XYZ file of C-alpha atoms in Angstrom:
168
model
C -41.185 -26.773 -3.940
C -40.808 -28.350 -0.671
C -42.504 -26.530 2.225
C -40.834 -26.450 5.406
C -42.242 -27.363 8.788
C -42.499 -24.908 11.113
C -41.003 -26.906 15.047
C -43.195 -26.999 17.046
C -42.216 -24.989 20.540
C -43.354 -27.073 23.788
C -46.810 -25.086 24.424
C -47.548 -25.726 21.391
C -47.597 -29.261 21.949
C -48.564 -29.619 25.343
C -51.796 -27.449 23.572
C -52.638 -31.117 21.768
C -52.210 -33.279 24.483
C -54.381 -34.662 26.978
C -53.167 -32.706 29.880
C -53.267 -35.374 32.498
C -50.380 -36.490 30.273
C -48.301 -33.099 29.934
C -48.044 -32.625 33.650
C -47.182 -35.970 34.199
C -44.287 -35.491 31.799
C -44.201 -31.968 32.764
C -43.730 -32.981 36.904
C -40.594 -35.062 35.663
C -38.879 -32.095 33.956
C -39.788 -29.555 36.475
C -37.743 -31.938 39.604
C -35.149 -31.745 36.691
C -34.216 -28.719 36.798
C -35.098 -28.034 40.114
C -32.804 -30.682 41.312
C -30.016 -29.341 39.207
C -30.533 -25.163 38.898
C -30.878 -26.850 43.444
C -27.049 -27.673 43.474
C -25.390 -26.003 41.861
C -27.141 -23.423 44.667
C -25.064 -24.701 47.467
C -21.279 -24.807 48.041
C -21.919 -27.835 51.410
C -24.676 -28.831 50.151
C -26.706 -31.193 47.736
C -30.262 -29.733 46.307
C -32.209 -33.257 48.170
C -29.290 -32.229 51.396
C -31.329 -28.945 51.770
C -34.352 -30.845 50.732
C -33.845 -33.223 53.769
C -32.818 -30.529 56.060
C -36.042 -28.112 55.056
C -37.997 -31.112 56.360
C -35.619 -31.391 59.501
C -36.830 -28.332 60.469
C -40.902 -28.690 60.103
C -39.819 -30.596 63.635
C -39.379 -27.462 65.261
C -36.300 -28.493 67.117
C -36.969 -31.742 68.619
C -34.900 -35.117 67.092
C -36.542 -36.805 64.683
C -36.084 -40.614 64.379
C -34.987 -41.363 60.395
C -38.277 -42.936 59.263
C -40.333 -40.273 60.867
C -38.056 -37.862 58.006
C -38.299 -40.237 55.547
C -42.878 -40.492 56.132
C -41.822 -36.574 55.660
C -39.870 -37.122 52.746
C -41.750 -39.385 51.432
C -38.667 -41.173 50.324
C -37.649 -44.857 51.302
C -35.236 -45.279 54.803
C -32.750 -46.619 52.959
C -32.528 -43.151 50.717
C -32.366 -41.214 54.078
C -30.205 -42.844 55.827
C -27.212 -42.642 52.595
C -28.557 -38.738 53.007
C -27.940 -38.187 56.611
C -25.064 -40.137 56.588
C -23.072 -37.735 54.301
C -24.626 -34.744 56.534
C -23.292 -36.316 59.791
C -19.804 -36.296 57.800
C -19.871 -32.966 56.759
C -20.563 -32.406 60.584
C -23.882 -30.952 59.844
C -26.185 -33.239 61.540
C -25.763 -35.625 64.683
C -27.083 -38.705 65.033
C -27.688 -40.814 68.063
C -29.681 -44.112 69.094
C -32.637 -42.786 70.872
C -32.644 -43.309 74.713
C -35.720 -45.669 74.902
C -35.198 -47.472 72.247
C -31.278 -47.989 70.434
C -32.771 -49.663 67.156
C -34.120 -46.292 66.414
C -31.375 -43.148 65.030
C -32.141 -39.218 66.073
C -31.613 -36.825 64.066
C -30.531 -33.267 65.742
C -28.629 -30.368 63.903
C -25.919 -28.834 64.977
C -24.546 -25.377 65.410
C -22.456 -25.901 61.467
C -26.720 -26.337 59.867
C -26.907 -23.226 62.104
C -25.019 -21.038 60.383
C -25.406 -22.658 57.212
C -29.018 -21.406 57.133
C -28.036 -17.644 57.255
C -24.938 -18.017 55.400
C -27.516 -18.819 52.395
C -31.339 -17.670 54.215
C -31.232 -14.262 51.603
C -30.059 -16.302 48.591
C -32.306 -18.577 49.154
C -35.374 -15.474 49.901
C -33.933 -14.169 45.947
C -34.578 -17.972 44.667
C -37.792 -17.990 45.721
C -38.443 -14.765 44.887
C -37.603 -15.578 41.072
C -39.029 -18.767 41.013
C -42.729 -17.339 41.751
C -42.480 -14.806 39.221
C -45.542 -13.981 37.798
C -47.449 -16.702 39.789
C -49.850 -15.634 42.874
C -50.456 -16.728 45.366
C -53.578 -18.840 44.579
C -52.323 -20.112 41.689
C -49.308 -21.587 44.154
C -52.550 -22.969 46.610
C -54.972 -24.171 43.725
C -50.743 -25.998 42.736
C -49.923 -27.085 45.972
C -54.233 -28.714 46.332
C -53.797 -30.408 43.449
C -50.129 -31.463 44.186
C -51.618 -32.841 46.967
C -54.590 -34.905 45.674
C -52.529 -36.575 42.977
C -50.149 -37.391 45.598
C -52.418 -38.718 47.834
C -53.929 -40.455 45.012
C -50.935 -42.207 43.730
C -50.353 -43.516 48.092
C -53.555 -45.266 46.794
C -52.661 -46.451 43.453
C -49.321 -48.605 45.746
C -52.060 -50.883 46.844
C -53.253 -52.097 44.013
C -52.526 -54.875 43.251
C -51.916 -55.600 39.773
C -53.828 -56.316 37.058
C -52.692 -58.850 34.357
C -50.502 -61.518 35.892
C -51.966 -63.948 37.727
C -52.405 -64.546 41.590
C -50.829 -67.670 43.143
């Protein structure tokens, strides 16, 4: 009689892996799941648009440029501009040329943006409470520090020349 092999759970598989590779994969899977759930959360905007608005709020009432916002988001100018154009079409932000440098676009939230924030405030709090259920403040802080270190390392790797290719 042939013995059936039990299916390994993801946790079993990860225990057999190098934890760095497991974390690398988990970051991608988590991002995909977060975006999928986030895209069902709001009626008016996507999760990427929400993230942009959250980053925009970090500027506390000032009107940053597209490039300044792109740096905070860790995204390209082009990607951020595409999201901004969609938000502008929805009446959530205003894009206007900088008074001193017409090549730069400044971003301002509209009154409608404030109405959306108020509409979803309670639901966002419930989501964050549920997402971080069972995660202590210390665990969240350590995870933030670890991911910040990984992001810094990633930025350093961006400047490393490719190996295996001849330099002309």
